[in-house]
Short mmCIF file of C-alpha atoms in Angstrom, two decimals:
data_model
loop_
_atom_site.label_atom_id
_atom_site.label_comp_id
_atom_site.label_asym_id
_atom_site.label_seq_id
_atom_site.Cartn_x
_atom_site.Cartn_y
_atom_site.Cartn_z
CA MET Z 1068 76.91 -158.25 -81.38
CA SER Z 1069 78.42 -156.20 -78.45
CA ALA Z 1070 78.67 -151.64 -77.51
CA PRO Z 1071 81.29 -149.34 -75.83
CA ALA Z 1072 78.59 -148.73 -73.05
CA PHE Z 1073 79.74 -144.91 -72.68
CA LEU Z 1074 78.86 -143.09 -76.63
CA ASP Z 1075 80.57 -139.91 -77.07
CA ALA Z 1076 77.98 -136.37 -78.39
CA LEU Z 1077 80.30 -136.28 -81.94
CA ASP Z 1078 80.41 -140.60 -82.46
CA LEU Z 1079 76.18 -140.61 -81.80
CA HIS Z 1080 75.14 -137.00 -84.33
CA ALA Z 1081 78.10 -139.29 -86.97
CA GLN Z 1082 76.32 -142.56 -86.65
CA LEU Z 1083 72.68 -140.77 -85.97
CA ARG Z 1084 72.98 -139.89 -90.11
CA SER Z 1085 73.89 -143.08 -91.61
CA ALA Z 1086 71.33 -145.63 -92.67
CA ASP Z 1087 71.43 -147.81 -89.97
CA ALA Z 1088 70.58 -145.49 -87.26
CA PRO Z 1089 70.98 -145.88 -84.00
CA VAL Z 1090 67.36 -146.42 -81.26
CA VAL Z 1091 68.58 -142.90 -79.16
CA LEU Z 1092 65.89 -143.42 -75.95
CA ASP Z 1093 65.87 -140.33 -73.14
CA ALA Z 1094 64.97 -142.18 -69.97
CA THR Z 1095 64.85 -138.79 -67.54
CA LEU Z 1096 63.03 -139.51 -64.37
CA VAL Z 1097 63.16 -137.11 -62.16
CA LEU Z 1098 63.85 -137.76 -58.29
CA HIS Z 1099 63.40 -135.90 -55.46
CA ARG Z 1100 65.66 -135.10 -52.78
CA PRO Z 1101 63.96 -136.93 -48.97
CA ARG Z 1102 62.53 -134.27 -46.97
CA PHE Z 1103 62.22 -136.51 -43.98
CA ASP Z 1104 62.32 -140.41 -43.74
CA GLY Z 1105 59.72 -142.13 -46.02
CA ASP Z 1106 59.15 -138.86 -48.21
CA PHE Z 1107 59.81 -141.04 -51.38
CA ARG Z 1108 58.47 -138.72 -54.50
CA ALA Z 1109 59.82 -138.73 -57.90
CA GLU Z 1110 57.32 -137.16 -61.43
CA SER Z 1111 58.14 -137.60 -65.22
CA GLY Z 1112 60.30 -136.74 -66.82
CA ARG Z 1113 58.72 -136.31 -70.55
CA ASP Z 1114 57.78 -132.79 -70.48
CA ARG Z 1115 61.35 -132.22 -69.60
CA TRP Z 1116 62.06 -135.14 -72.93
CA ARG Z 1117 59.49 -132.69 -74.61
CA GLU Z 1118 61.06 -128.83 -73.96
CA ALA Z 1119 65.03 -130.28 -75.42
CA HIS Z 1120 65.87 -133.35 -76.80
CA LEU Z 1121 68.08 -134.47 -78.96
CA PRO Z 1122 66.60 -134.85 -82.68
CA GLY Z 1123 65.52 -137.66 -82.88
CA SER Z 1124 64.85 -139.39 -79.58
CA ARG Z 1125 61.86 -141.23 -77.64
CA HIS Z 1126 60.89 -140.83 -74.41
CA VAL Z 1127 60.22 -143.54 -72.11
CA ALA Z 1128 58.90 -144.13 -68.67
CA ILE Z 1129 60.98 -146.30 -67.37
CA ASP Z 1130 59.20 -146.38 -63.74
CA THR Z 1131 56.35 -148.11 -64.71
CA GLU Z 1132 58.03 -148.79 -69.18
CA PHE Z 1133 60.32 -151.23 -67.60
CA SER Z 1134 59.27 -152.14 -63.66
CA VAL Z 1135 56.25 -154.14 -62.67
CA PRO Z 1136 54.61 -153.26 -59.22
CA HIS Z 1137 56.10 -156.00 -56.19
CA ALA Z 1138 54.99 -155.93 -52.33
CA THR Z 1139 57.71 -153.74 -51.42
CA HIS Z 1140 59.66 -152.41 -54.95
CA ASP Z 1141 59.32 -152.13 -58.16
CA HIS Z 1142 60.64 -154.96 -59.57
CA HIS Z 1143 62.43 -154.83 -63.14
CA ALA Z 1144 60.38 -156.17 -66.39
CA GLN Z 1145 61.06 -159.91 -67.28
CA PRO Z 1146 63.26 -159.53 -70.80
CA GLN Z 1147 60.32 -160.62 -73.13
CA GLY Z 1148 57.78 -157.51 -71.73
CA ILE Z 1149 60.79 -155.38 -71.56
CA ALA Z 1150 61.66 -157.24 -75.91
CA ASP Z 1151 58.08 -156.31 -76.80
CA ARG Z 1152 57.59 -152.90 -75.10
CA LEU Z 1153 61.40 -151.69 -77.29
CA ALA Z 1154 59.37 -153.45 -80.30
CA ALA Z 1155 57.04 -151.22 -79.80
CA LEU Z 1156 60.07 -147.78 -79.38
CA GLY Z 1157 61.05 -149.31 -82.85
CA VAL Z 1158 63.92 -152.01 -80.82
CA GLY Z 1159 63.79 -154.87 -83.41
CA GLU Z 1160 66.07 -158.11 -82.36
CA GLY Z 1161 70.05 -156.35 -83.42
CA THR Z 1162 68.33 -153.09 -82.86
CA ARG Z 1163 71.50 -151.30 -81.72
CA VAL Z 1164 70.02 -148.52 -79.30
CA VAL Z 1165 71.74 -145.14 -77.09
CA VAL Z 1166 70.54 -144.03 -73.86
CA TYR Z 1167 70.39 -140.82 -72.32
CA ASP Z 1168 69.03 -138.47 -70.21
CA SER Z 1169 68.91 -135.18 -68.91
CA VAL Z 1170 69.35 -135.92 -65.02
CA GLY Z 1171 73.51 -137.47 -64.08
CA THR Z 1172 73.22 -141.27 -66.66
CA ILE Z 1173 71.54 -142.58 -63.36
CA TRP Z 1174 68.12 -143.48 -65.48
CA ALA Z 1175 70.33 -143.85 -68.27
CA ALA Z 1176 72.33 -146.60 -66.58
CA ARG Z 1177 68.93 -147.92 -65.72
CA LEU Z 1178 68.20 -148.98 -68.90
CA TRP Z 1179 70.81 -149.91 -70.02
CA TYR Z 1180 71.54 -152.63 -67.50
CA LEU Z 1181 67.35 -153.31 -68.59
CA LEU Z 1182 68.65 -153.82 -72.42
CA ASP Z 1183 72.55 -154.95 -71.94
CA TRP Z 1184 70.68 -157.77 -69.93
CA ILE Z 1185 68.50 -158.81 -72.30
CA GLY Z 1186 71.34 -158.60 -74.70
CA VAL Z 1187 70.72 -155.97 -76.53
CA PRO Z 1188 73.86 -153.62 -78.23
CA VAL Z 1189 72.47 -150.74 -75.83
CA SER Z 1190 75.72 -148.21 -74.67
CA VAL Z 1191 74.34 -144.26 -73.38
CA LEU Z 1192 75.29 -141.13 -74.47
CA ASP Z 1193 78.80 -139.93 -72.17
CA GLY Z 1194 77.78 -136.61 -70.22
CA GLY Z 1195 73.57 -137.60 -70.97
CA LEU Z 1196 71.61 -133.54 -72.29
CA ALA Z 1197 73.69 -131.55 -71.50
CA ALA Z 1198 76.81 -132.78 -73.18
CA TRP Z 1199 75.33 -133.22 -76.83
CA ARG Z 1200 74.49 -129.38 -75.33
CA SER Z 1201 78.12 -128.45 -75.01
CA ALA Z 1202 78.60 -129.69 -78.67
CA GLY Z 1203 76.65 -127.75 -80.24
CA LEU Z 1204 74.91 -130.16 -81.34
CA PRO Z 1205 70.69 -129.83 -82.36
CA ILE Z 1206 67.85 -130.00 -80.05
CA GLU Z 1207 64.77 -130.54 -81.00
CA SER Z 1208 61.61 -129.98 -78.80
CA GLY Z 1209 57.27 -131.22 -78.97
CA ASP Z 1210 56.64 -134.53 -78.98
CA ASP Z 1211 58.09 -137.53 -80.97
CA ALA Z 1212 58.80 -136.00 -84.94
CA THR Z 1213 59.59 -139.85 -86.87
CA ASP Z 1214 60.92 -138.07 -90.10
CA SER Z 1215 63.93 -137.54 -87.84
CA PRO Z 1216 67.33 -138.59 -88.01
CA GLY Z 1217 67.33 -140.98 -85.97
CA SER Z 1218 63.55 -141.98 -85.86
CA ALA Z 1219 62.68 -145.59 -85.30
CA ARG Z 1220 58.83 -146.55 -86.09
CA PRO Z 1221 57.43 -149.11 -84.75
CA ALA Z 1222 59.22 -152.73 -84.96
CA HIS Z 1223 58.37 -156.65 -85.44
CA GLY Z 1224 59.00 -158.35 -82.30
CA TRP Z 1225 60.91 -160.99 -80.56
CA GLU Z 1226 61.99 -163.35 -78.73
CA ALA Z 1227 63.65 -161.93 -75.95
CA HIS Z 1228 65.95 -163.82 -72.89
CA ALA Z 1229 69.17 -162.98 -69.98
CA VAL Z 1230 72.17 -163.73 -71.38
CA ARG Z 1231 73.64 -163.19 -68.09
CA GLU Z 1232 73.11 -163.07 -64.77
CA ALA Z 1233 71.68 -160.54 -63.06
CA TRP Z 1234 70.42 -159.45 -61.02
CA VAL Z 1235 70.73 -161.36 -56.10
CA GLU Z 1236 68.29 -161.64 -53.95
CA ARG Z 1237 67.64 -160.27 -50.18
CA ASP Z 1238 68.20 -164.19 -48.97
CA GLU Z 1239 71.63 -164.20 -51.03
CA ILE Z 1240 72.58 -160.68 -49.04
CA ALA Z 1241 73.09 -161.51 -46.07
CA LEU Z 1242 75.77 -163.96 -47.50
CA ALA Z 1243 78.17 -161.80 -49.15
CA ARG Z 1244 81.97 -161.62 -49.00
CA SER Z 1245 83.58 -159.28 -47.32
CA GLY Z 1246 84.40 -156.61 -49.99
CA ALA Z 1247 81.56 -158.25 -52.48
CA LEU Z 1248 78.77 -155.99 -51.01
CA VAL Z 1249 78.83 -152.21 -52.92
CA CYS Z 1250 76.31 -149.82 -51.74
CA GLY Z 1251 75.77 -147.01 -54.49
CA LEU Z 1252 74.59 -144.12 -52.05
CA PRO Z 1253 76.15 -140.92 -50.70
CA ALA Z 1254 78.33 -141.49 -48.27
CA SER Z 1255 75.95 -139.16 -46.00
CA ALA Z 1256 73.51 -141.75 -46.34
CA PHE Z 1257 75.01 -144.87 -46.64
CA ALA Z 1258 76.59 -143.46 -42.87
CA GLY Z 1259 72.73 -142.44 -42.05
CA ALA Z 1260 73.67 -138.98 -42.05
CA GLU Z 1261 70.73 -136.89 -43.69
CA PRO Z 1262 66.01 -138.38 -44.88
CA THR Z 1263 65.97 -141.24 -46.80
CA ARG Z 1264 63.60 -142.47 -49.24
CA TYR Z 1265 62.25 -145.41 -47.23
CA SER Z 1266 61.47 -146.60 -44.05
CA ARG Z 1267 64.51 -146.47 -42.71
CA ARG Z 1268 68.77 -144.69 -42.41
CA GLY Z 1269 72.31 -146.69 -42.56
CA HIS Z 1270 73.73 -148.92 -44.69
CA ILE Z 1271 73.08 -152.89 -45.10
CA PRO Z 1272 76.28 -154.84 -42.23
CA GLY Z 1273 79.51 -155.57 -44.15
CA SER Z 1274 78.71 -153.75 -47.48
CA ILE Z 1275 81.09 -150.67 -49.07
CA ASN Z 1276 81.30 -147.50 -49.37
CA VAL Z 1277 81.56 -146.47 -53.49
CA PRO Z 1278 78.93 -143.63 -53.91
CA ALA Z 1279 77.29 -144.20 -58.08
CA ARG Z 1280 78.17 -140.28 -58.57
CA ALA Z 1281 80.69 -139.92 -57.80
CA LEU Z 1282 82.38 -141.85 -61.28
CA PHE Z 1283 81.53 -139.12 -63.18
CA ASP Z 1284 82.93 -136.27 -63.64
CA ARG Z 1285 81.31 -132.37 -62.43
CA ASP Z 1286 79.43 -131.99 -66.17
CA GLY Z 1287 78.74 -136.26 -66.16
CA ARG Z 1288 81.11 -138.01 -67.97
CA ILE Z 1289 82.68 -140.35 -66.97
CA LEU Z 1290 85.97 -140.78 -65.21
CA PRO Z 1291 88.38 -142.94 -66.66
CA VAL Z 1292 89.00 -147.00 -67.04
CA ASP Z 1293 91.73 -146.43 -63.67
CA ASP Z 1294 90.21 -143.71 -61.19
CA ILE Z 1295 86.71 -145.78 -61.29
CA ARG Z 1296 89.75 -149.22 -60.34
CA THR Z 1297 91.39 -146.93 -57.69
CA ARG Z 1298 88.32 -145.60 -56.21
CA TYR Z 1299 86.79 -148.88 -55.99
CA ARG Z 1300 89.60 -150.61 -54.07
CA ASP Z 1301 90.70 -147.77 -51.73
CA ALA Z 1302 87.09 -148.93 -50.97
CA GLY Z 1303 88.03 -151.88 -49.91
CA ALA Z 1304 86.38 -154.30 -53.33
CA ASP Z 1305 87.36 -157.34 -54.07
CA LEU Z 1306 87.84 -155.89 -57.62
CA ASP Z 1307 89.01 -160.74 -58.51
CA GLY Z 1308 85.36 -161.68 -57.80
CA GLU Z 1309 81.78 -161.15 -58.11
CA LEU Z 1310 80.87 -157.71 -56.94
CA LEU Z 1311 76.95 -157.68 -55.18
CA LEU Z 1312 75.61 -153.95 -56.51
CA TYR Z 1313 72.30 -151.99 -54.38
CA CYS Z 1314 71.59 -148.95 -52.90
CA GLY Z 1315 68.52 -147.14 -52.42
CA GLY Z 1316 66.14 -148.73 -55.15
CA GLY Z 1317 68.04 -149.79 -57.44
CA ILE Z 1318 68.70 -147.31 -59.56
CA SER Z 1319 72.13 -145.87 -58.83
CA ALA Z 1320 73.29 -149.58 -58.64
CA THR Z 1321 72.88 -149.63 -62.46
CA ALA Z 1322 74.69 -146.93 -63.03
CA ASN Z 1323 77.71 -148.64 -60.83
CA ALA Z 1324 77.36 -151.00 -62.85
CA LEU Z 1325 78.07 -149.19 -66.40
CA ALA Z 1326 80.69 -147.83 -64.95
CA LEU Z 1327 82.46 -151.06 -64.09
CA ALA Z 1328 80.97 -152.08 -67.26
CA HIS Z 1329 83.71 -149.65 -68.31
CA ALA Z 1330 86.10 -149.99 -66.69
CA GLY Z 1331 85.88 -153.87 -67.88
CA LEU Z 1332 84.67 -155.69 -64.67
CA ARG Z 1333 81.65 -157.88 -65.36
CA LYS Z 1334 81.35 -160.20 -63.21
CA VAL Z 1335 78.21 -157.82 -60.73
CA ARG Z 1336 74.86 -158.48 -60.17
CA VAL Z 1337 72.52 -156.03 -58.77
CA TYR Z 1338 70.16 -156.31 -55.95
CA ASP Z 1339 66.53 -154.41 -57.82
CA GLY Z 1340 64.68 -154.70 -53.58
CA SER Z 1341 67.46 -152.29 -52.51
CA LEU Z 1342 67.04 -150.63 -49.46
CA GLU Z 1343 63.57 -149.98 -49.92
CA GLU Z 1344 62.61 -153.76 -49.79
CA TRP Z 1345 65.77 -154.51 -47.04
CA SER Z 1346 64.49 -151.59 -44.87
CA ALA Z 1347 61.17 -152.53 -45.18
CA ASP Z 1348 61.66 -155.76 -43.17
CA PRO Z 1349 62.34 -154.78 -38.93
CA SER Z 1350 64.09 -157.84 -39.18
CA LEU Z 1351 66.54 -157.35 -41.18
CA PRO Z 1352 69.51 -154.86 -39.76
CA LEU Z 1353 70.86 -151.81 -41.03
CA GLU Z 1354 74.24 -150.15 -39.65
CA THR Z 1355 73.95 -146.63 -38.83
CA GLU Z 1356 78.33 -144.55 -39.54
CA GLU Z 1357 78.15 -144.57 -35.47
CA ALA Z 1358 77.08 -147.69 -35.08
CA PHE Z 1359 80.17 -149.03 -38.01
CA ALA Z 1360 82.61 -146.65 -36.03
CA ALA Z 1361 81.92 -148.24 -32.50
CA SER Z 1362 82.11 -151.90 -33.76
CA ARG Z 1363 85.61 -150.51 -34.87
#
């Protein structure tokens, strides 16, 4: 069973009142803007969730519950590990899931990508918590409430496996064809013009820039399909072939993948290590806008 990439707030509200209501997960994590190179500061979004959340939703610590520590970066968990954690949250085999956050959909996209990878029918709440509020829908506060519509008790465990190729490793990145390697960071970060959370500034040579947040409007809702395709084409992306997506730490890149899925383009893989891994190896090149301009 498949699910649309995005779900409108009013549609979700109606579904939460049905007998087969989806499980709703809040993936909010607060990632602070770096003040200097190497300044990586993140804090749990649980307090934000506790203050205001969708009725019956559960908060997940996506950086710990769905990640595995790696030498240079947190790596995605394996399919069975993801499924086991989902079962504890009330997600059984075939259970529909809706994910959201209150920080611009970037972390919801990361959770969506992981669940989609193992075949969970998952959608993202378009516009997140802000859209839910704007629609005048009810908000809860406090800790888990098990009697609210959409809440879920632990489910039986189930066997999980990947249903698609979702990841690309560092060695393959250097071999990417023209128009295939896409960076989802803001233009200023792509150019190396501002402090980075990682050890070195810039972008991987040969990559193009389609900022993930630019694929959403001012209210945090996804852009129309034609606009998404146009932004990729204008950046030089080859939409007829596979796209390899990266960013700083494999988060914004999943928002690129989410937008592409909304536009009907599923031939994508994400470089999970992204610049966190790439910049840690001084032998690997990074290009700034000045160097890029000088080479043309």
